PDB file of C-alpha atoms in Angstrom:
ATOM      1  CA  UNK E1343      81.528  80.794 105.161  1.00  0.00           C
ATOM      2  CA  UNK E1344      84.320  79.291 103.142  1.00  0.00           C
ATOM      3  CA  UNK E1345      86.109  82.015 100.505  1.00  0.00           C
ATOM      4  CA  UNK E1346      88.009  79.961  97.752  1.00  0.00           C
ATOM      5  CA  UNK E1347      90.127  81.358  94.980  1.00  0.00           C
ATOM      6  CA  UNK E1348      88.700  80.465  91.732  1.00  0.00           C
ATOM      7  CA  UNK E1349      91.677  80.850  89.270  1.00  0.00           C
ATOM      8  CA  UNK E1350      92.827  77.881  87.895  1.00  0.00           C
ATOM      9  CA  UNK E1351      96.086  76.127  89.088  1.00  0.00           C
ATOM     10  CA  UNK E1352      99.115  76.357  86.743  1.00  0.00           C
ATOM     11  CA  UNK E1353     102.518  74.853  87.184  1.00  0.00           C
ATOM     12  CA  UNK E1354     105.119  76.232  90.120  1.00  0.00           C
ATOM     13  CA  UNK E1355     107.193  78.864  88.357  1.00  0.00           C
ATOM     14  CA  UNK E1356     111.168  77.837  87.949  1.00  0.00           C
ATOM     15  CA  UNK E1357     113.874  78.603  90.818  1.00  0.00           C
ATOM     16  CA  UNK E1358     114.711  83.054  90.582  1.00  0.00           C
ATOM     17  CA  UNK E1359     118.300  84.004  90.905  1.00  0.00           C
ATOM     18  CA  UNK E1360     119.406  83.729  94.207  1.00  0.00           C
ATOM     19  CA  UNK E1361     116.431  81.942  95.555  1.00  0.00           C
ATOM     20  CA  UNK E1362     116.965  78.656  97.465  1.00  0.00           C
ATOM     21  CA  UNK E1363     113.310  76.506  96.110  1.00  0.00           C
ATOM     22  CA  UNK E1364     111.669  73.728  97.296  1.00  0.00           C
ATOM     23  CA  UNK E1365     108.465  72.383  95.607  1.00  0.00           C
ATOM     24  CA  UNK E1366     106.198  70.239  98.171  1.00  0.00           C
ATOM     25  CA  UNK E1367     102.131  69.172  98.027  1.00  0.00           C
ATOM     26  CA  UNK E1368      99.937  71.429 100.543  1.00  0.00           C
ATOM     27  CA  UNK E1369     100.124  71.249 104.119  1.00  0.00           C
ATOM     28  CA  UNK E1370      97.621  73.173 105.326  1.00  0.00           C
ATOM     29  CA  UNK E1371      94.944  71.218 107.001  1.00  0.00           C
ATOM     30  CA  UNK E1372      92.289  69.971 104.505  1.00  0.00           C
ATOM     31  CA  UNK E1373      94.360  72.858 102.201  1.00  0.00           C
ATOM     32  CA  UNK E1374      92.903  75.921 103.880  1.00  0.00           C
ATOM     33  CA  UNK E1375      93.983  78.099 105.931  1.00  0.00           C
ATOM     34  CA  UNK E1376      93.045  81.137 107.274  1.00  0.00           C
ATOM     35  CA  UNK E1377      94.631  84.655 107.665  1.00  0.00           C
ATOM     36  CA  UNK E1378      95.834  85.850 110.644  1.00  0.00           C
ATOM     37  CA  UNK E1379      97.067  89.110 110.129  1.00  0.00           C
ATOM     38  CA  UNK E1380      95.401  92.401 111.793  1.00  0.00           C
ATOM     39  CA  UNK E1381      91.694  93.369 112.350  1.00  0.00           C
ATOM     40  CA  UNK E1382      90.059  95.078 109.745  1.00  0.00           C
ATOM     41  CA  UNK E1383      93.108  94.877 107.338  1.00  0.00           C
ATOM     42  CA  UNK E1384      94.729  91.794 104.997  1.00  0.00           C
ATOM     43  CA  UNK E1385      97.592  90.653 103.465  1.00  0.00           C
ATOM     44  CA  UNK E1386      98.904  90.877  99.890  1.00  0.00           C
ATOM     45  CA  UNK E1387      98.747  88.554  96.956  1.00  0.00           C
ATOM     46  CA  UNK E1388     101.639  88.630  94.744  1.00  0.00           C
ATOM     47  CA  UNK E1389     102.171  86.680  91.156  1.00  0.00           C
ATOM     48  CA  UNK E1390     105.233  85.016  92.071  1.00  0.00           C
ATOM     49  CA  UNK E1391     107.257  83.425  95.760  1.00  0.00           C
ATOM     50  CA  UNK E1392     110.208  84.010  94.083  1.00  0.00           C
ATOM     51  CA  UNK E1393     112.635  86.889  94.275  1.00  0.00           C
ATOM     52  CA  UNK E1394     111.386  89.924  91.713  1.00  0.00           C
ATOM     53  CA  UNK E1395     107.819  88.737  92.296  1.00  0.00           C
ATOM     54  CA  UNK E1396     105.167  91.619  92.322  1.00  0.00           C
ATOM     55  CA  UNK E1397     102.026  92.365  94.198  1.00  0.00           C
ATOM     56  CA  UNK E1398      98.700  92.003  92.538  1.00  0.00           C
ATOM     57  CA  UNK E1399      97.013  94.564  94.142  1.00  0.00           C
ATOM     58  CA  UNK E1400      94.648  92.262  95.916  1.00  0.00           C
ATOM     59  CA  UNK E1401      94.924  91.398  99.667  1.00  0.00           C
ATOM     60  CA  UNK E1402      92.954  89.027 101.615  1.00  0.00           C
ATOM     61  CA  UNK E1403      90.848  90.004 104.975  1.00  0.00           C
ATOM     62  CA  UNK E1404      91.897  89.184 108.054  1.00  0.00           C
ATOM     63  CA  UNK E1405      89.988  85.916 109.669  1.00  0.00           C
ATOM     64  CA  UNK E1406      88.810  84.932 105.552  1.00  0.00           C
ATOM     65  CA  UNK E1407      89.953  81.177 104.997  1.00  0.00           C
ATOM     66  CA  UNK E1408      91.092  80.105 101.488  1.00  0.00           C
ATOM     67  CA  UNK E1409      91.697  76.827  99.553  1.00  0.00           C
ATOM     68  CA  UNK E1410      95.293  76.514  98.610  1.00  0.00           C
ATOM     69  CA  UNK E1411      96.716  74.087  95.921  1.00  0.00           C
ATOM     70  CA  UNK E1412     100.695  74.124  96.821  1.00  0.00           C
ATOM     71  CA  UNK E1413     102.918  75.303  99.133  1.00  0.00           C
ATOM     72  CA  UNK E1414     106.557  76.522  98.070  1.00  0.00           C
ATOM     73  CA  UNK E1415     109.189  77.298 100.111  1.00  0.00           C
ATOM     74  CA  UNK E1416     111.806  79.853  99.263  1.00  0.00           C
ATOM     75  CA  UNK E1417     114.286  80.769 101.342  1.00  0.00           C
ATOM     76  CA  UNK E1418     112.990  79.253 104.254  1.00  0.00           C
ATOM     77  CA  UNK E1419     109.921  80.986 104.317  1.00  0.00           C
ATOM     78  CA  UNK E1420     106.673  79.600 103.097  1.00  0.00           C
ATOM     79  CA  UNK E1421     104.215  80.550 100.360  1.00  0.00           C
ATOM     80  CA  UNK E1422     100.429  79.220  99.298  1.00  0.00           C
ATOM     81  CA  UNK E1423      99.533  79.451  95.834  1.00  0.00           C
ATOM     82  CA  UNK E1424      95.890  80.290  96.005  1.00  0.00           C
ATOM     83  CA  UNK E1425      95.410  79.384  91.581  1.00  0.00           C
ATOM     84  CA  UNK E1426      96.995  80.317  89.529  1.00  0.00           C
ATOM     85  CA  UNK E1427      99.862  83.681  90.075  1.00  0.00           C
ATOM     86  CA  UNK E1428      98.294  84.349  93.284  1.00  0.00           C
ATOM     87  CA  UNK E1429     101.010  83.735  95.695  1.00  0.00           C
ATOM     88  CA  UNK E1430     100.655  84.816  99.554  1.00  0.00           C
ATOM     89  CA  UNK E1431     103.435  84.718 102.497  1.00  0.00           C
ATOM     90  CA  UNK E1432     102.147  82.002 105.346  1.00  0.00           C
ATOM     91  CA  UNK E1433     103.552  83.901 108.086  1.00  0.00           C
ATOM     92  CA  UNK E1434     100.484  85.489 108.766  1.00  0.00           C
ATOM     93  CA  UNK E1435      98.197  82.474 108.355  1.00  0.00           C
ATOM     94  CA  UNK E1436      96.958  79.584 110.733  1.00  0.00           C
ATOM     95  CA  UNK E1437      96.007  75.729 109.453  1.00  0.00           C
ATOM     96  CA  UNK E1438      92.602  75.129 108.360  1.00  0.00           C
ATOM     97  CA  UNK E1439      89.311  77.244 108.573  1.00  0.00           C
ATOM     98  CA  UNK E1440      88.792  78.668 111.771  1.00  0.00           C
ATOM     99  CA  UNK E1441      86.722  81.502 113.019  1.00  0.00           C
ATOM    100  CA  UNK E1442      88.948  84.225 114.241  1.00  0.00           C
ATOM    101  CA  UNK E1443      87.851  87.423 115.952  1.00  0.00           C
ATOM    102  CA  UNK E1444      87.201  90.904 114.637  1.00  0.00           C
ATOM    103  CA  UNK E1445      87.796  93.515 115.756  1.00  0.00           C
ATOM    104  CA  UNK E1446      84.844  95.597 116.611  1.00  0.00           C
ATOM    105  CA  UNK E1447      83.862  98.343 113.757  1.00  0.00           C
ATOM    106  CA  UNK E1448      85.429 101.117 115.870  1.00  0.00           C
ATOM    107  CA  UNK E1449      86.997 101.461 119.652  1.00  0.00           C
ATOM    108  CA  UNK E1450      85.437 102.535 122.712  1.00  0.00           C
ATOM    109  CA  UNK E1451      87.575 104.270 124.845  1.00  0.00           C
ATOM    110  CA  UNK E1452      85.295 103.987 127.474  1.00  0.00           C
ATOM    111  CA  UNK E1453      88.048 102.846 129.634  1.00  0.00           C
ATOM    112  CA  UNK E1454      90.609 105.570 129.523  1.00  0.00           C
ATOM    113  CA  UNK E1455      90.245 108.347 131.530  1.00  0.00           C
ATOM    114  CA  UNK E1456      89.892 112.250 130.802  1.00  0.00           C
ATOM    115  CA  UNK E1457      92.908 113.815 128.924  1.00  0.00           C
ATOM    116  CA  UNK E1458      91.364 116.772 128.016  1.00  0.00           C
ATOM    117  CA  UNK E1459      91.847 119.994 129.415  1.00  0.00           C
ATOM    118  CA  UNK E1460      89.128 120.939 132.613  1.00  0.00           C
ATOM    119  CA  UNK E1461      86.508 123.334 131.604  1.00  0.00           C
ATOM    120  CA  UNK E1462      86.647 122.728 128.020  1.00  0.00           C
ATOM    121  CA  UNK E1463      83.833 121.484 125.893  1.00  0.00           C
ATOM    122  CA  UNK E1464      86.085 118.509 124.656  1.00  0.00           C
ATOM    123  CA  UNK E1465      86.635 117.568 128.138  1.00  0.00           C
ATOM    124  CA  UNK E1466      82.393 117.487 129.660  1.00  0.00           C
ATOM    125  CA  UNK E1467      81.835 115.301 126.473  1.00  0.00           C
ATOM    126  CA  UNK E1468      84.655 112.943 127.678  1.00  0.00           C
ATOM    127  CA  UNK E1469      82.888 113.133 130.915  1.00  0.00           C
ATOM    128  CA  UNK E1470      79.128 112.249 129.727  1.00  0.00           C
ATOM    129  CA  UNK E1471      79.892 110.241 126.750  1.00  0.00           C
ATOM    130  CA  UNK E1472      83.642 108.432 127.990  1.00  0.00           C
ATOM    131  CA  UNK E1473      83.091 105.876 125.361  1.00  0.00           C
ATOM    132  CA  UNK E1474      85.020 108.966 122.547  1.00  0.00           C
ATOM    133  CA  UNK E1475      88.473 108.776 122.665  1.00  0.00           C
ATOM    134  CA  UNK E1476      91.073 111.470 124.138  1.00  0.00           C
ATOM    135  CA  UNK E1477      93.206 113.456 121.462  1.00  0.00           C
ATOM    136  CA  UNK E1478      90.953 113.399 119.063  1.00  0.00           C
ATOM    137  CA  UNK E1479      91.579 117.457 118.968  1.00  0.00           C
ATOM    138  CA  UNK E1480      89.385 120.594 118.943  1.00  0.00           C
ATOM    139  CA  UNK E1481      86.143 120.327 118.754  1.00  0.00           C
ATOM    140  CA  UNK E1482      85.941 120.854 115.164  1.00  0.00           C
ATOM    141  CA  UNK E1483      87.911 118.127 114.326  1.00  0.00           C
ATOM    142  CA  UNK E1484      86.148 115.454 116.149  1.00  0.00           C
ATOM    143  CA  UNK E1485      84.200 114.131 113.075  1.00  0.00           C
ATOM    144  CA  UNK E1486      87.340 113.648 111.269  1.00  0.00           C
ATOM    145  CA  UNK E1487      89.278 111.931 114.045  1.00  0.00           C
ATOM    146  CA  UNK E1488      86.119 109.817 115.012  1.00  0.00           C
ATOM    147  CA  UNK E1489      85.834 108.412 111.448  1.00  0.00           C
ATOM    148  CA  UNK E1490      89.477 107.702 111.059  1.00  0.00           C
ATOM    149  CA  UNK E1491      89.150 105.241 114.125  1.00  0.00           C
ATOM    150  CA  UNK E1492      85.836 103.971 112.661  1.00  0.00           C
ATOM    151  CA  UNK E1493      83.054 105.723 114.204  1.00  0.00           C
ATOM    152  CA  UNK E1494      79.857 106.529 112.277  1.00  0.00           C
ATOM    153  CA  UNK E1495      79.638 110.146 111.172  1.00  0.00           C
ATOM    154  CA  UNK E1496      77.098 111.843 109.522  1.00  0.00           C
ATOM    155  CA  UNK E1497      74.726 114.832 109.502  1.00  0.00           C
ATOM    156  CA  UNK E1498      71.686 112.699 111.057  1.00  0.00           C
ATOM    157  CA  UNK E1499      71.077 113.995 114.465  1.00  0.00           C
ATOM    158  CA  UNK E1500      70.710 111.279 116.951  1.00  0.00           C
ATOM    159  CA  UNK E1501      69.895 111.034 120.453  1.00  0.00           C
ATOM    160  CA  UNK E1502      73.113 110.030 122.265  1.00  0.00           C
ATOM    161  CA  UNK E1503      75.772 110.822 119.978  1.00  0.00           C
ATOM    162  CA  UNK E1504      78.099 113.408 119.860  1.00  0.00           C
ATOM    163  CA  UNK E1505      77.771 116.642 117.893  1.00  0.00           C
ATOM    164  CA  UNK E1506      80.832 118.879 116.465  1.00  0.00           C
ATOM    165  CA  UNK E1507      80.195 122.452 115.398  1.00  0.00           C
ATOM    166  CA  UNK E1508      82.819 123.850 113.087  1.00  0.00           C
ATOM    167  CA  UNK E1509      84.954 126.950 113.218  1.00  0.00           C
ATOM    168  CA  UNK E1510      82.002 130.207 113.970  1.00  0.00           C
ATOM    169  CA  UNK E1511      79.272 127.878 112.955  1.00  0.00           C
ATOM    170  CA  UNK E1512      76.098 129.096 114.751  1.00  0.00           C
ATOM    171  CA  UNK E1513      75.014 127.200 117.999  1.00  0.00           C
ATOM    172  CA  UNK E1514      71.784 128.939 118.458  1.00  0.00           C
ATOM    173  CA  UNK E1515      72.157 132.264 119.254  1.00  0.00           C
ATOM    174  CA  UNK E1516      76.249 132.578 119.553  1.00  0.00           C
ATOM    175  CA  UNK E1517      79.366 131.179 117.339  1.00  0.00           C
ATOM    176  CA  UNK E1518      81.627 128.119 117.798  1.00  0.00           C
ATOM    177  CA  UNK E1519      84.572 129.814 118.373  1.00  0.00           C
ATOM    178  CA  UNK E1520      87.061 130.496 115.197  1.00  0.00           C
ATOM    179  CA  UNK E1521      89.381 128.337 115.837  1.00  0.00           C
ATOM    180  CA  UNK E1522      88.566 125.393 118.054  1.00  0.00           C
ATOM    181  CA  UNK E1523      85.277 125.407 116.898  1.00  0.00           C
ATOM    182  CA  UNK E1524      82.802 123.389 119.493  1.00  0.00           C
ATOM    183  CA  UNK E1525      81.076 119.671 120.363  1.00  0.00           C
ATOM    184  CA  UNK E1526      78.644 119.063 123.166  1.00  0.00           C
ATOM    185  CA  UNK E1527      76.375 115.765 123.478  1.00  0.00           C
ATOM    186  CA  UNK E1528      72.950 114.878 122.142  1.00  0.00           C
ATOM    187  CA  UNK E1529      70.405 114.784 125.014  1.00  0.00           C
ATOM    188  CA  UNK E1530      67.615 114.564 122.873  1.00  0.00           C
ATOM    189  CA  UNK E1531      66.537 115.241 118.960  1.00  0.00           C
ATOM    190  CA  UNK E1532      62.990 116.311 117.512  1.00  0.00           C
ATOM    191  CA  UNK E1533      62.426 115.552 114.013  1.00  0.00           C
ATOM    192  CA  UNK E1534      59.108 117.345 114.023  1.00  0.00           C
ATOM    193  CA  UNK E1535      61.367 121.062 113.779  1.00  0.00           C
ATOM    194  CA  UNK E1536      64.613 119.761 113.603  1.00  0.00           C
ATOM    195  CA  UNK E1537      66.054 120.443 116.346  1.00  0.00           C
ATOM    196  CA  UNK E1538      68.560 118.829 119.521  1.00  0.00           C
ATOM    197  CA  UNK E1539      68.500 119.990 122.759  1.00  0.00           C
ATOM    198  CA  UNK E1540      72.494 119.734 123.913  1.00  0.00           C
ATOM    199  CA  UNK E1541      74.713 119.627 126.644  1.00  0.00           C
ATOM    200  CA  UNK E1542      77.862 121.318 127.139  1.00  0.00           C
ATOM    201  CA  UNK E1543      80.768 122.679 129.213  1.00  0.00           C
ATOM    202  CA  UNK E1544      83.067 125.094 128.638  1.00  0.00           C
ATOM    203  CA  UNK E1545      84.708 128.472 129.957  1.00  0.00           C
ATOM    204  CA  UNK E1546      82.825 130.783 128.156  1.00  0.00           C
ATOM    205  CA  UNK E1547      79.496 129.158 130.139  1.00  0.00           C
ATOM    206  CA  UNK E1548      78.968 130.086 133.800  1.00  0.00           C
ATOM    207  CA  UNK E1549      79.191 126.559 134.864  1.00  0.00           C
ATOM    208  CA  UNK E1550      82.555 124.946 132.488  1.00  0.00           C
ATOM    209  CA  UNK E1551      82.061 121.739 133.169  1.00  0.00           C
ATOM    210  CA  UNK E1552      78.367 121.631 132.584  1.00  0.00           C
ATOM    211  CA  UNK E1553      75.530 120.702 131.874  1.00  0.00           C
ATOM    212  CA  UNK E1554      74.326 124.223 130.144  1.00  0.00           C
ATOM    213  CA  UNK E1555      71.443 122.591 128.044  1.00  0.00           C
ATOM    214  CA  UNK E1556      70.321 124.332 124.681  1.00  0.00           C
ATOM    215  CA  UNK E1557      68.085 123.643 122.385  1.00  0.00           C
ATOM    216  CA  UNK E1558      69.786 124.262 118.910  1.00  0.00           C
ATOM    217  CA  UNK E1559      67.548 124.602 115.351  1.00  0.00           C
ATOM    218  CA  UNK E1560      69.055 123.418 112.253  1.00  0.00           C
ATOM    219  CA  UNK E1561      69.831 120.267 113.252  1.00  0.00           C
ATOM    220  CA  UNK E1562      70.969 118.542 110.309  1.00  0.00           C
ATOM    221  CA  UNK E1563      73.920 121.490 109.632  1.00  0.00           C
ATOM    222  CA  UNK E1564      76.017 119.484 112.038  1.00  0.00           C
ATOM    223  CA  UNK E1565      78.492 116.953 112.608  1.00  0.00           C
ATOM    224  CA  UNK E1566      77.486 114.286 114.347  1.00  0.00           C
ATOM    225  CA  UNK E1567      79.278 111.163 116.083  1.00  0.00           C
ATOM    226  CA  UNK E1568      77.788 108.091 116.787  1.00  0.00           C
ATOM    227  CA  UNK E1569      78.686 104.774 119.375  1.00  0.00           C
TER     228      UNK E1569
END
């Protein structure tokens, strides 16, 4: 799918102070091109190519493609004007409209191996579920770290995903601890009375590296990670 800036195209602005200018027709292959810059981020617009231009505000997506109606080159460096005072750098751009990869909607770390500490909880999740990432911190703060990176979290329970308890929520019948708080994996969920049966490691259990299943009510009070 083709994205094409709609403003209409005024005239070049004049040479800034300082700036070296030359005005020339579009290059670009059939005047698109497409942006190159970094998965799941874009690159700016700004009203002017010349020196004490300012940004818009607006960026463009990584791997969108976009009509351009000039090119100017200031300084030796390349702009498009996209219509209009929409001006962006062509350094991060390729020639024409061509499909470019994304970047999957989060990681998987599936790859790396265990970082975290033997016995903990952190570290039998790593073990069962290696696709979450190392240093993502204590248990408690596994929802936040997962979302940063991209993951999905919520309070749905899921089979398969991960669950974080926070700082002396209940697990069943005992507390996450204060501070670190706790995560285990989703072995299996039941809507019907809302409960997951977990797995889990850690030193407080007489086997720290697990499994030590539970079956945990109030499901949807936790955190929950999902691949």
């Amino acid at each position: 799918m083709l994205s094409i800036a709609v403003a209409s195209f005024v005239g070049l602005v004049g040479i800034g102070i300082g700036s070296q200018t030359n005005n020339v027709d579009a290059a670009s292959k059939d005047n698109v091109i497409t942006v190159n810059y970094v998965p799941n981020y874009g690159i700016a617009i700004w009203d002017s190519p010349e020196a004490g231009q300012h940004a818009t505000g607006k960026y463009l997506q990584h791997g969108t493609s976009w009509k351009t109606f000039a090119t100017q080159v200031v300084n030796g460096k390349t702009w498009y004007n996209l219509g209009g005072a929409q001006w962006i750098d062509s350094t991060y751009t390729i020639d024409g409209y061509a499909p470019i990869a994304q970047a999957p909607a989060h990681p998987d770390y599936t790859s790396q191996i265990n970082t975290y500490p033997w016995g903990q909880c952190t570290y039998y999740v790593k073990m069962v579920a290696p696709w979450v990432g190392n240093y993502w911190g204590n248990g408690n703060q596994w929802g936040a770290s997962a979302k940063k990176v991209g993951f999905k979290v919520d309070n749905q329970p899921a089979a398969g995903s991960v669950v974080s308890f926070a700082s002396n929520q209940w697990v069943g019948g005992w507390q996450a601890d204060p501070y670190y708080g706790h995560v285990a994996y989703v072995k299996s969920y039941n809507p019907a009375n809302n409960t997951i049966t977990i797995t889990q490691g850690g030193m407080g259990f007489r086997t720290p590296t697990g499994p030590n299943t539970q079956v945990v009510s109030g499901a949807s009070n936790f955190t929950y990670i999902h691949r």
